[in-house]
Coordinates of C-alpha atoms in Angstrom, one line a residue:
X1 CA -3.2 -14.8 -24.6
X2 CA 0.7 -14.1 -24.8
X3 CA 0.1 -9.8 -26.5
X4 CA 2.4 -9.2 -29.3
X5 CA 2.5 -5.0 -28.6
X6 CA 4.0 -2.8 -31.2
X7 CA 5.0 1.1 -30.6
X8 CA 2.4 3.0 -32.9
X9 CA 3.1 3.5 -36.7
X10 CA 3.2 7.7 -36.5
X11 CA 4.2 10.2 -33.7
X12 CA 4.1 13.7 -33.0
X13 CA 5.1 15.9 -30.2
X14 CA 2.8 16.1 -27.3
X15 CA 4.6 19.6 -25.8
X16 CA 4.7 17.8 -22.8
X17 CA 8.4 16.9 -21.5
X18 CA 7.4 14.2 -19.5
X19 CA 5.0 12.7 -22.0
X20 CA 7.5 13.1 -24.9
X21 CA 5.7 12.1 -28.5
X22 CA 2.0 10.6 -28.9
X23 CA 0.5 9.3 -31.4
X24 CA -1.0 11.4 -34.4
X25 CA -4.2 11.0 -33.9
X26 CA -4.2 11.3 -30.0
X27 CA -4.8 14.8 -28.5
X28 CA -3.8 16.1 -25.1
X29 CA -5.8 17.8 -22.9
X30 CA -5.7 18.9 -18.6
X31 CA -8.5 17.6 -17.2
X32 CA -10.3 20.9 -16.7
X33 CA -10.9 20.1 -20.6
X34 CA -11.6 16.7 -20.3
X35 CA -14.1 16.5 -17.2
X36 CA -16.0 18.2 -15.1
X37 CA -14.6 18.8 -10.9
X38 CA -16.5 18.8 -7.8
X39 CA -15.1 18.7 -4.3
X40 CA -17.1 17.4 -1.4
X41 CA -17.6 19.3 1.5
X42 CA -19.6 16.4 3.3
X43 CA -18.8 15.7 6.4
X44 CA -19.1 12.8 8.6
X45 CA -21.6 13.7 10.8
X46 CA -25.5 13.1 11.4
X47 CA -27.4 16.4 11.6
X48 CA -31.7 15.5 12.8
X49 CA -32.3 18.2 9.7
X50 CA -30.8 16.5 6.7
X51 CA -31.4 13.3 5.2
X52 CA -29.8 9.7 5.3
X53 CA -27.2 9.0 3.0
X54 CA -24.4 6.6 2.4
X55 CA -20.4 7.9 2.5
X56 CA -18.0 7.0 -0.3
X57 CA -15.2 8.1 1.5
X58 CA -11.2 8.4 1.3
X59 CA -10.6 4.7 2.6
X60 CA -13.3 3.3 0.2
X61 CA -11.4 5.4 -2.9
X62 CA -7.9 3.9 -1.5
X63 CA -8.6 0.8 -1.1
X64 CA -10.6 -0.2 -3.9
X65 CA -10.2 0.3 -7.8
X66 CA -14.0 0.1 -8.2
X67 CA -17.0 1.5 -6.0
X68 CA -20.0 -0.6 -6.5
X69 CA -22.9 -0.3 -4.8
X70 CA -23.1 -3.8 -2.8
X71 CA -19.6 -2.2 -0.6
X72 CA -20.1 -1.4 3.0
X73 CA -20.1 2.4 3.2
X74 CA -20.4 4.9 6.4
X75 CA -23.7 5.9 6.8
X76 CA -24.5 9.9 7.2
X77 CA -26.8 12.7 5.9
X78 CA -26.5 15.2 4.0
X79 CA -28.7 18.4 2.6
X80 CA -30.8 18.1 -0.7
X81 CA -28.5 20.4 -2.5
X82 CA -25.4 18.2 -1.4
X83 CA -27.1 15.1 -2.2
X84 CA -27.6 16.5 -5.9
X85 CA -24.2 17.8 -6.5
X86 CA -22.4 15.0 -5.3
X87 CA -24.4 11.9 -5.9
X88 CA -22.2 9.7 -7.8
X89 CA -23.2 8.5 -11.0
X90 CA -21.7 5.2 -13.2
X91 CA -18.2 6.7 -14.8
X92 CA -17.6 8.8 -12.1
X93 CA -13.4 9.0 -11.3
X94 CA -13.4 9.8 -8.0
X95 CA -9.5 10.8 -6.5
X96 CA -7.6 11.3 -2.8
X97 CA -7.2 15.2 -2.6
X98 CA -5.8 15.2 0.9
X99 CA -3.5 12.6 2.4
X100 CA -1.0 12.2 5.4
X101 CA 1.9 11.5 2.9
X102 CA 2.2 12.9 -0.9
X103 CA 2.2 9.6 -2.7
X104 CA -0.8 8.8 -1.9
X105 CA -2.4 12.2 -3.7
X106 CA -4.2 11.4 -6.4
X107 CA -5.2 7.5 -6.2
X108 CA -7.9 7.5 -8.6
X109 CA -11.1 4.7 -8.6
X110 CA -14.1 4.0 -11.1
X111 CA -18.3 4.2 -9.9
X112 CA -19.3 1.4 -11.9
X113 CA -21.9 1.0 -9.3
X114 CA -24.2 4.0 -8.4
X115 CA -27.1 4.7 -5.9
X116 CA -29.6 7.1 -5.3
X117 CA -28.7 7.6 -1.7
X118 CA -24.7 7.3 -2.5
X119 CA -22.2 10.4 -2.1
X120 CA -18.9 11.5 -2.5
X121 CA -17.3 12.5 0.6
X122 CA -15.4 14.7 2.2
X123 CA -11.0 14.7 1.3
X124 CA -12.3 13.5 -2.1
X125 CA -12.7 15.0 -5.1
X126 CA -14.9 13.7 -8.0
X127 CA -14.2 13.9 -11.8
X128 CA -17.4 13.1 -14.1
X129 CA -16.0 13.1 -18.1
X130 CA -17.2 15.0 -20.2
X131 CA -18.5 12.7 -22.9
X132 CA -17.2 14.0 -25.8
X133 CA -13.8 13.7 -24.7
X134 CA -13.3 11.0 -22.2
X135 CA -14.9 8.2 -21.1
X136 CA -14.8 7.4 -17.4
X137 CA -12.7 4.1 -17.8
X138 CA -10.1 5.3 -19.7
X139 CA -9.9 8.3 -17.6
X140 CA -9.6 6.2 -14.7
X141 CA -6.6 4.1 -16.3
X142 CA -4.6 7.5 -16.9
X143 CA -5.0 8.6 -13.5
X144 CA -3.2 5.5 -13.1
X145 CA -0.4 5.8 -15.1
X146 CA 2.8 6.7 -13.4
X147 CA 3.5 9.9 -15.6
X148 CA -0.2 11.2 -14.7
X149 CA 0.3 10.9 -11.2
X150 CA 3.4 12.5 -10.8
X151 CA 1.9 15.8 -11.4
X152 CA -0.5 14.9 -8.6
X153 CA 2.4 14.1 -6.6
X154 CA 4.9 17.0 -7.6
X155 CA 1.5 19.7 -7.0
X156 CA 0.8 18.1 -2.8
X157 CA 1.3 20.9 -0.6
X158 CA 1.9 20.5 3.2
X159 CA 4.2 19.7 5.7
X160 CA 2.7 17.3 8.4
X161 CA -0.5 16.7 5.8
X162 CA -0.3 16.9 2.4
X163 CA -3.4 18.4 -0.5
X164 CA -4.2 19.2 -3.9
X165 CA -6.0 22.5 -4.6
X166 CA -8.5 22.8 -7.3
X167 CA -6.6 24.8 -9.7
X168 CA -3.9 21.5 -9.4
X169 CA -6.2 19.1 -9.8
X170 CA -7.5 20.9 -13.3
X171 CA -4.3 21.1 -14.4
X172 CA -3.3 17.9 -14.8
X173 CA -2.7 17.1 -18.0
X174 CA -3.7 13.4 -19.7
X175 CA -3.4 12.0 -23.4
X176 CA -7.0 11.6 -25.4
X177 CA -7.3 8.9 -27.9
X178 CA -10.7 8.4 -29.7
X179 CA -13.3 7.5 -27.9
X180 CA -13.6 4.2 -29.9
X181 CA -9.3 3.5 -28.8
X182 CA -10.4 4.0 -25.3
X183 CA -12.7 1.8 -25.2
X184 CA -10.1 -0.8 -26.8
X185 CA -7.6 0.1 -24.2
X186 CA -9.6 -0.2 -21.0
X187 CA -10.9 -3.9 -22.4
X188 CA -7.0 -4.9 -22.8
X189 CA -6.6 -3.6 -19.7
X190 CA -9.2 -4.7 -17.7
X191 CA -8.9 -8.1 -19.4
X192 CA -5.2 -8.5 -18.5
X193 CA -5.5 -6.4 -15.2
X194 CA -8.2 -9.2 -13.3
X195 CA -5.9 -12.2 -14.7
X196 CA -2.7 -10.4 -12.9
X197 CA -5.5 -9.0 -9.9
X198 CA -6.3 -13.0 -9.4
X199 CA -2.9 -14.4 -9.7
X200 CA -1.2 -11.9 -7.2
X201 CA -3.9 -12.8 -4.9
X202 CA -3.7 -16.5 -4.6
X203 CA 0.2 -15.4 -4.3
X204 CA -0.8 -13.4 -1.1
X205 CA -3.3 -16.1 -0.2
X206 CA -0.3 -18.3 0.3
X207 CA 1.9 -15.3 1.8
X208 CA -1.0 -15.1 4.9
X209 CA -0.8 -18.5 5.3
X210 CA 2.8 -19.1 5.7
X211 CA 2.7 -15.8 8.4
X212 CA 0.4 -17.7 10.4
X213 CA 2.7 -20.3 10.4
X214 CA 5.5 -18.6 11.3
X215 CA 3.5 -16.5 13.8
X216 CA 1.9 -19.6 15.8
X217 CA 5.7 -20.6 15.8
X218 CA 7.4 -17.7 17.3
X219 CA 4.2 -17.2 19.8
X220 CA 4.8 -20.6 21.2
X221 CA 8.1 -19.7 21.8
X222 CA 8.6 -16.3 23.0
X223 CA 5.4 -16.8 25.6
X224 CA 7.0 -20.1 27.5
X225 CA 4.7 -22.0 26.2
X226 CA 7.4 -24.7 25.2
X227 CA 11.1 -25.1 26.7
X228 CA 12.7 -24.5 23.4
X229 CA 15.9 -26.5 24.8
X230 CA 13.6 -29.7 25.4
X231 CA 10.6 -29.8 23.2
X232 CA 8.3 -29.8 26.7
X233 CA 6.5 -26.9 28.8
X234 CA 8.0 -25.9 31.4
X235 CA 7.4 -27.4 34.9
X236 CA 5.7 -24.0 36.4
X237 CA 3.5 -21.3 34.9
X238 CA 2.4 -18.1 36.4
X239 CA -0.4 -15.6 34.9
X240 CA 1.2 -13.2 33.3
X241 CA -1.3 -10.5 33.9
X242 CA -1.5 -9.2 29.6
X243 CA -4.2 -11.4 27.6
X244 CA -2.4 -12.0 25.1
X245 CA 0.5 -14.1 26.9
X246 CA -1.5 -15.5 29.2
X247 CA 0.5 -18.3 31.3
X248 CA 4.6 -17.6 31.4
X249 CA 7.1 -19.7 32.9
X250 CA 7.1 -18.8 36.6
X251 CA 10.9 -17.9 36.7
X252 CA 10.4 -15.5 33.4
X253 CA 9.9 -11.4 34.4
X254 CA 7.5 -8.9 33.8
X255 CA 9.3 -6.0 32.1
X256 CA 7.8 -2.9 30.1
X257 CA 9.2 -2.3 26.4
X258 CA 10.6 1.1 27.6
X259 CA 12.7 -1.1 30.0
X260 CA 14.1 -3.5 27.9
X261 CA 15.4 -0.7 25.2
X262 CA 17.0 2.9 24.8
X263 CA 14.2 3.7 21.9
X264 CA 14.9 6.2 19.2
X265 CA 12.6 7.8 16.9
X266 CA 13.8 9.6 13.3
X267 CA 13.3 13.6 13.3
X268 CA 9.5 15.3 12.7
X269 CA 10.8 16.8 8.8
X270 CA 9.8 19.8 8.0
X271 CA 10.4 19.5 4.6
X272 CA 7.6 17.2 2.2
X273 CA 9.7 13.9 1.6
X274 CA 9.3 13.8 -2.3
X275 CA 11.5 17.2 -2.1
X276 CA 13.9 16.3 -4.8
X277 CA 16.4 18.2 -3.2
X278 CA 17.0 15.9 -0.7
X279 CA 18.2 13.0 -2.6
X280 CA 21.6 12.0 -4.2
X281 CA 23.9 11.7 -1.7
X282 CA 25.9 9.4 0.4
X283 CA 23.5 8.5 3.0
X284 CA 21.6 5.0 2.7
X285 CA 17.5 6.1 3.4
X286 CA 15.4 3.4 4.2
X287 CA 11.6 3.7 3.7
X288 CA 8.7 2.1 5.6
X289 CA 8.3 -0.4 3.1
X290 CA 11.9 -1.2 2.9
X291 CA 11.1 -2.4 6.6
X292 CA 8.3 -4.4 5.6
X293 CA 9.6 -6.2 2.1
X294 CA 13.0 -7.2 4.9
X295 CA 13.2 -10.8 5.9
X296 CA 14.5 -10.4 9.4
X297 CA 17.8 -8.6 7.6
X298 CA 17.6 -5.1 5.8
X299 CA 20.6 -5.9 3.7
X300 CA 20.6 -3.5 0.9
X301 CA 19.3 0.0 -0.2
X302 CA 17.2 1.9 -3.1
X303 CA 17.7 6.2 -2.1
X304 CA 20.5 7.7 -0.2
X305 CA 20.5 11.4 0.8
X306 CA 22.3 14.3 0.8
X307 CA 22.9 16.9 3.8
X308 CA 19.9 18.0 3.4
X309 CA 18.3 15.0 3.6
X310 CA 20.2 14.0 6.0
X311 CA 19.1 17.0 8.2
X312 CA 15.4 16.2 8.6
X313 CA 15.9 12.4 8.9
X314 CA 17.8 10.2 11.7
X315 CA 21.0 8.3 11.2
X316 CA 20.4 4.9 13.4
X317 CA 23.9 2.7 13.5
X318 CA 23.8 -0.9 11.9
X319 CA 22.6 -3.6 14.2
X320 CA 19.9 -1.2 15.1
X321 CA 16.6 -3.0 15.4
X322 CA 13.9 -1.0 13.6
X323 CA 10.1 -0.9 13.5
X324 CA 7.6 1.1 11.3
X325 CA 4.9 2.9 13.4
X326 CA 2.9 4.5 9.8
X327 CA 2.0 3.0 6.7
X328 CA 2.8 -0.5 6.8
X329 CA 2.6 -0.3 10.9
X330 CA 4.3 -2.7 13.2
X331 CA 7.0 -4.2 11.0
X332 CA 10.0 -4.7 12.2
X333 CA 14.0 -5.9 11.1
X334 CA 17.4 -5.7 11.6
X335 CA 20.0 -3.1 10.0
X336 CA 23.1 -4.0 8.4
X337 CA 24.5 -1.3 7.8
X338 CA 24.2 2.4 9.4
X339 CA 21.4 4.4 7.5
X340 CA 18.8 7.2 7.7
X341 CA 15.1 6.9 8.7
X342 CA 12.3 9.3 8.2
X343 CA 10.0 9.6 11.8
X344 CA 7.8 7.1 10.4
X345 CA 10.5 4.5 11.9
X346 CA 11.8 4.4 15.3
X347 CA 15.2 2.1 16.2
X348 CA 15.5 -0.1 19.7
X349 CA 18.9 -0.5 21.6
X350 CA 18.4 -3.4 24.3
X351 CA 19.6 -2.5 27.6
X352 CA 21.6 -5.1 29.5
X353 CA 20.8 -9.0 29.7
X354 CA 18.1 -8.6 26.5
X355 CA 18.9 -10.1 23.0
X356 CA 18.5 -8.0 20.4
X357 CA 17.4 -11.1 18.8
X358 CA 14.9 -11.8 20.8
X359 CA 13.3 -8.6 20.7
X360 CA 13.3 -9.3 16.8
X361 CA 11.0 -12.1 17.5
X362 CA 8.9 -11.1 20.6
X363 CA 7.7 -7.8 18.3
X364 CA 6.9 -10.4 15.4
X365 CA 4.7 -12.2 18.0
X366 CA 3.0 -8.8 19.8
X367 CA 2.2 -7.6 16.0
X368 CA -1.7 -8.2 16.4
X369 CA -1.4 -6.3 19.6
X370 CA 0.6 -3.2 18.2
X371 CA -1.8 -2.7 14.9
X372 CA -4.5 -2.1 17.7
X373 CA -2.4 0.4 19.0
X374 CA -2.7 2.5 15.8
X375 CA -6.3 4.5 15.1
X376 CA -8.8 3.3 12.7
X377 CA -8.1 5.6 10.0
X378 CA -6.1 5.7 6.3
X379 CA -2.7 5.7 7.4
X380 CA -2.4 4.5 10.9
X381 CA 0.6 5.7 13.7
X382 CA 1.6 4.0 16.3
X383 CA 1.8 5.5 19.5
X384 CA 5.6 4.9 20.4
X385 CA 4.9 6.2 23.9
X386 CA 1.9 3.6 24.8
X387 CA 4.1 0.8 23.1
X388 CA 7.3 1.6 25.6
X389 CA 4.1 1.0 28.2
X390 CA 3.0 -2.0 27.4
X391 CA 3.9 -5.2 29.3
X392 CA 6.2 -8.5 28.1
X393 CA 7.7 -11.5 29.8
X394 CA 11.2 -11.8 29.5
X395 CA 12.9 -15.2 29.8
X396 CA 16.3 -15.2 31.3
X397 CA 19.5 -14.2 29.0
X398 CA 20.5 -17.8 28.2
X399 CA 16.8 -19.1 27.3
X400 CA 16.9 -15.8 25.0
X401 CA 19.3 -17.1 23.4
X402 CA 18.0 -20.6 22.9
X403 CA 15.1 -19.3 21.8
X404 CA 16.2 -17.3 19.1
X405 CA 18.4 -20.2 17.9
X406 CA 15.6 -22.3 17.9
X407 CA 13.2 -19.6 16.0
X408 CA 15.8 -18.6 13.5
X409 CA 16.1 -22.7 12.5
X410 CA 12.5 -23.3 12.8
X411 CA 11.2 -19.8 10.8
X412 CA 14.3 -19.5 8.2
X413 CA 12.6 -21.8 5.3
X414 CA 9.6 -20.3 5.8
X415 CA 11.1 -16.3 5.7
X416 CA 12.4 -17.6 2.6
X417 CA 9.2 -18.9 0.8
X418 CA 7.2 -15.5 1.7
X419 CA 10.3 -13.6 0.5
X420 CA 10.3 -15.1 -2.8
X421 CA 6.5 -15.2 -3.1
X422 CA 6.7 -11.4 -2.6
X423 CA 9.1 -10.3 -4.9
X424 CA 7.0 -12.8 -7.7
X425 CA 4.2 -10.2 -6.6
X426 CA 6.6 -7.2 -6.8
X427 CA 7.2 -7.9 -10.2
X428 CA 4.3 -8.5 -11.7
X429 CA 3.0 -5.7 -9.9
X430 CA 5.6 -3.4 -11.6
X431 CA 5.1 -5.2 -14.6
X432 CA 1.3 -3.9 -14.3
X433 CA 2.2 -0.5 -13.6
X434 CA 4.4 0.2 -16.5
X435 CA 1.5 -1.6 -19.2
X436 CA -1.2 0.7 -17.6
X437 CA 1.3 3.6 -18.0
X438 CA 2.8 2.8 -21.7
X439 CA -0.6 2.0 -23.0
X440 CA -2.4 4.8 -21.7
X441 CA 0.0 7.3 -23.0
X442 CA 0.5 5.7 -26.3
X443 CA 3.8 3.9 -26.2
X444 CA 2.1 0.6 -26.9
X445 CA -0.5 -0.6 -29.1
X446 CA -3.5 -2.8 -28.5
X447 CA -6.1 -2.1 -30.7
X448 CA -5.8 -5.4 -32.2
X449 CA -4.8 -7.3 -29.3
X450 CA -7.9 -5.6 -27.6
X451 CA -9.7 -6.9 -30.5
X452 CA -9.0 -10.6 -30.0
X453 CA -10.5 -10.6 -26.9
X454 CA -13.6 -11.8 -26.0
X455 CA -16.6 -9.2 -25.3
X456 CA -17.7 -11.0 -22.2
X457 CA -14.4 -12.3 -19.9
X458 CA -14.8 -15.1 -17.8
X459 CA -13.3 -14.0 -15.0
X460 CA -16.3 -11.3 -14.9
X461 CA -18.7 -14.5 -14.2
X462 CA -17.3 -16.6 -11.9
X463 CA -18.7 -16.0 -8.3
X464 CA -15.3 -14.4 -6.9
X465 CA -14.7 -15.1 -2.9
X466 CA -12.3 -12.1 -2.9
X467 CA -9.5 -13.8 -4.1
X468 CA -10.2 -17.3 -2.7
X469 CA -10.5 -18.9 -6.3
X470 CA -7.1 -20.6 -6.9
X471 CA -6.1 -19.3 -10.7
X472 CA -6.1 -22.4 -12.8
X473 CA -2.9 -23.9 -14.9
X474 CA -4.2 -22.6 -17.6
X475 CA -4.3 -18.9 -16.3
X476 CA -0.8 -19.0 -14.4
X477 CA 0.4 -19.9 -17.7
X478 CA -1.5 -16.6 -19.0
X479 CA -0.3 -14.5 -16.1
X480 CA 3.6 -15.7 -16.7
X481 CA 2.8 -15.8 -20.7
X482 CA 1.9 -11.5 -20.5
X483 CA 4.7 -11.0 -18.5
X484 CA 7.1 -12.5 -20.3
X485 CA 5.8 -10.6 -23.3
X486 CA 5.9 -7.3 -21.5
X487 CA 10.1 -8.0 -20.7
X488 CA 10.7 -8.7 -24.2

């Protein structure tokens, strides 16, 4: 199905800046109008005097666009009254009130999936519709939109941990069609949202496989386990006392991170990063996942800052060798070019006789190691302090240097491939975000393309391996066909 999406026939103004016009018939409403709020005050613990429930908690909201029942939740207890009030019940919105960072305020999912003994946690708060006005889905699909959640995001309060009060939360204010047009525009949706799901999963399927490639590739190399320079181990192999490098040529050293590299961390801001203030300016920022989209090279830039900006972050010089320690942890790349980093990034200078280059590459290899250096929670940090600690085997100068010849030949194709496979991801992905946002708030129109459909999707009957189905020809072409017709 390629949709042929028109603008409405009729306008009016919504009131709103940010919305601009709506359609005639829509209405516009905050959400104390549309639904009804309750914030969990259940913790994590077991009390002897309550009884057993099951946790839907922060992660579970995060991490998933649905909560069913069948999903692996924390087990706790709660009181009777609790377990009333916050019982979740099918069309239940459920959204992140607190969060270590302000962009993730606000990430909303759907119950489709209730049980008797399942609750809404605590650092969530839980939005039932009021019937009349909204119906869960659709609700769920606003919360979505970008324009939606940038009043979440402009309304996060903190410094080093960032919420929404209640009052912001009720505030918000979200475009009502009727209740028949939701229910069109959450089956276009959902309809075209699980054919781009499944397609950007067997694109990440293929992503994973390539890093493992790649990994078993660099860990060969950068732990002696082959002479690079002949294609055969080496003639002598000591233990080098860390698990995971077990056996190292018997000539290589045993060095500590700290050792190898002057390590420099951005500054703790004091400011919340989505200050606007901070922007426009002539200083390059890089973000987390700048590090993590970079294959080996950050080349280029998206923000720069002003002096104030520049005043809560750190300025690293190019050829710095950079590594995330929260949010997408334990990535690491090159710079280009000099450039400002929030604390979320620290930079490493290699002391004498190490290649930068090599470091590049032994990180890559120690990346299973340094994500169990970060706790078990949302966000994950990694403990820059404990990684200077920890343990490597370092080759001598010239073998460094072999080695990263031979890894850059051997890994380039393969950086490549993932590269391109990502940004296909990246923009479908952005593709998805602007239909959800244009169709919720009434730029587009599907009610007839939601009307072609059929009632019951195929997709929603095949027994789904979480994303191990390969998408057929037929659907890629689908997947490429809605695209296309969403850049037109």
């Amino acid at each position: 199905m390629k949709p042929d999406l028109r603008p409405y026939p009729d306008y009016k103004p919504s009131g709103i800046p940010w919305l601009g016009g709506v359609p005639v018939h829509w209405e516009v409403r905050r959400l104390r109008n549309a639904s009804e709020m309750r914030v969990s005050n259940v913790d994590k613990h077991t009390k002897a005097n309550e009884l057993p429930v099951r946790l839907c908690n922060y992660v579970d909201v995060y991490k998933h666009d649905r909560i069913r029942a069948s999903m692996p939740f924390m087990s706790a207890t709660a009181t009777r009254d609790e377990i009333d009030k916050f019982r979740l019940e099918r069309d239940d919105v459920l959204i992140t009130k607190d969060s270590e960072t302000w962009n993730d305020i606000g990430v909303p999912s759907l119950v489709e999936e209730p049980a008797d003994d399942l609750i809404c946690g605590y650092h969530l708060a839980l939005l039932r519709p009021i019937h009349s006005q909204a119906k869960g889905a659709f609700l769920f699909r606003a919360l979505q939109s970008v324009a939606v959640a940038y009043q979440f995001h402009l309304e996060a309060k903190g410094v080093t941990r960032f919420g929404l009060s209640h009052g912001a939360i009720k505030s918000v204010v979200v475009p009502l069609p009727p209740l028949p047009e939701q229910t069109a525009i959450t089956h276009f949706l959902d309809y075209t949202d699980r054919r781009i799901q499944r397609y950007i999963q067997a694109k990440q399927k293929l992503i994973t496989l390539l890093e493992e490639q790649k990994q078993a590739i660099i860990h060969q190399a950068v732990t002696g386990q082959i002479d690079v320079r002949t294609g055969q181990p080496y003639p002598a192999y000591k233990d080098s006392g860390v698990e995971w490098l077990g056996e190292v040529p018997e000539h290589w050293e045993r060095k500590r991170v700290k050792h190898t590299s002057m390590i420099l961390r951005g500054k703790f801001t004091h400011r919340p990063r989505n200050d606007p203030s901070l922007y426009g300016g002539p200083y390059p920022f890089i973000q987390t996942g700048d590090v993590a989209r970079a294959n080996k090279t950050i080349t280029e830039y998206r923000q720069t800052l002003n002096e104030q900006g520049l005043a809560v972050s750190m300025m690293f010089p190019a050829g710095t060798l950079v590594m995330t320690i929260a949010a997408n942890i334990g990535y690491v790349a090159l710079l280009d070019f000099e450039a400002c980093f929030p604390d979320s990034v620290v930079g490493f200078f290699p002391r004498l006789n190490v290649n930068r280059d090599y470091l590049y590459h032994l990180f890559l290899a120690m990346n299973t190691e340094l994500q169990q250096e970060a706790p078990v929670n949302t966000q994950g940090n990694l403990n820059i302090d404990r990684i200077g600690s920890r343990p490597i085997a370092l080759p001598p100068l010239s073998e460094q240097v072999a080695i990263v010849h031979y890894l850059d030949k051997a890994t380039t194709g393969i950086g490549t491939t993932i590269s391109r496979t990502q940004r296909q991801i990246d923009l479908l992905s952005e593709y998805r975000t602007r239909l959800i946002s244009d169709v919720v708030t009434g730029k587009l129109d599907v009610r007839e393309a939601a009307a072609r459909l059929p009632e019951v999707d195929p997709l929603e009957t095949e027994a789904d391996s979480s994303g191990t189905l390969e998408p057929t020809t037929e659907l890629t072409e689908e997947v490429e066909a809605i695209a296309e017709g969403a850049s037109a």
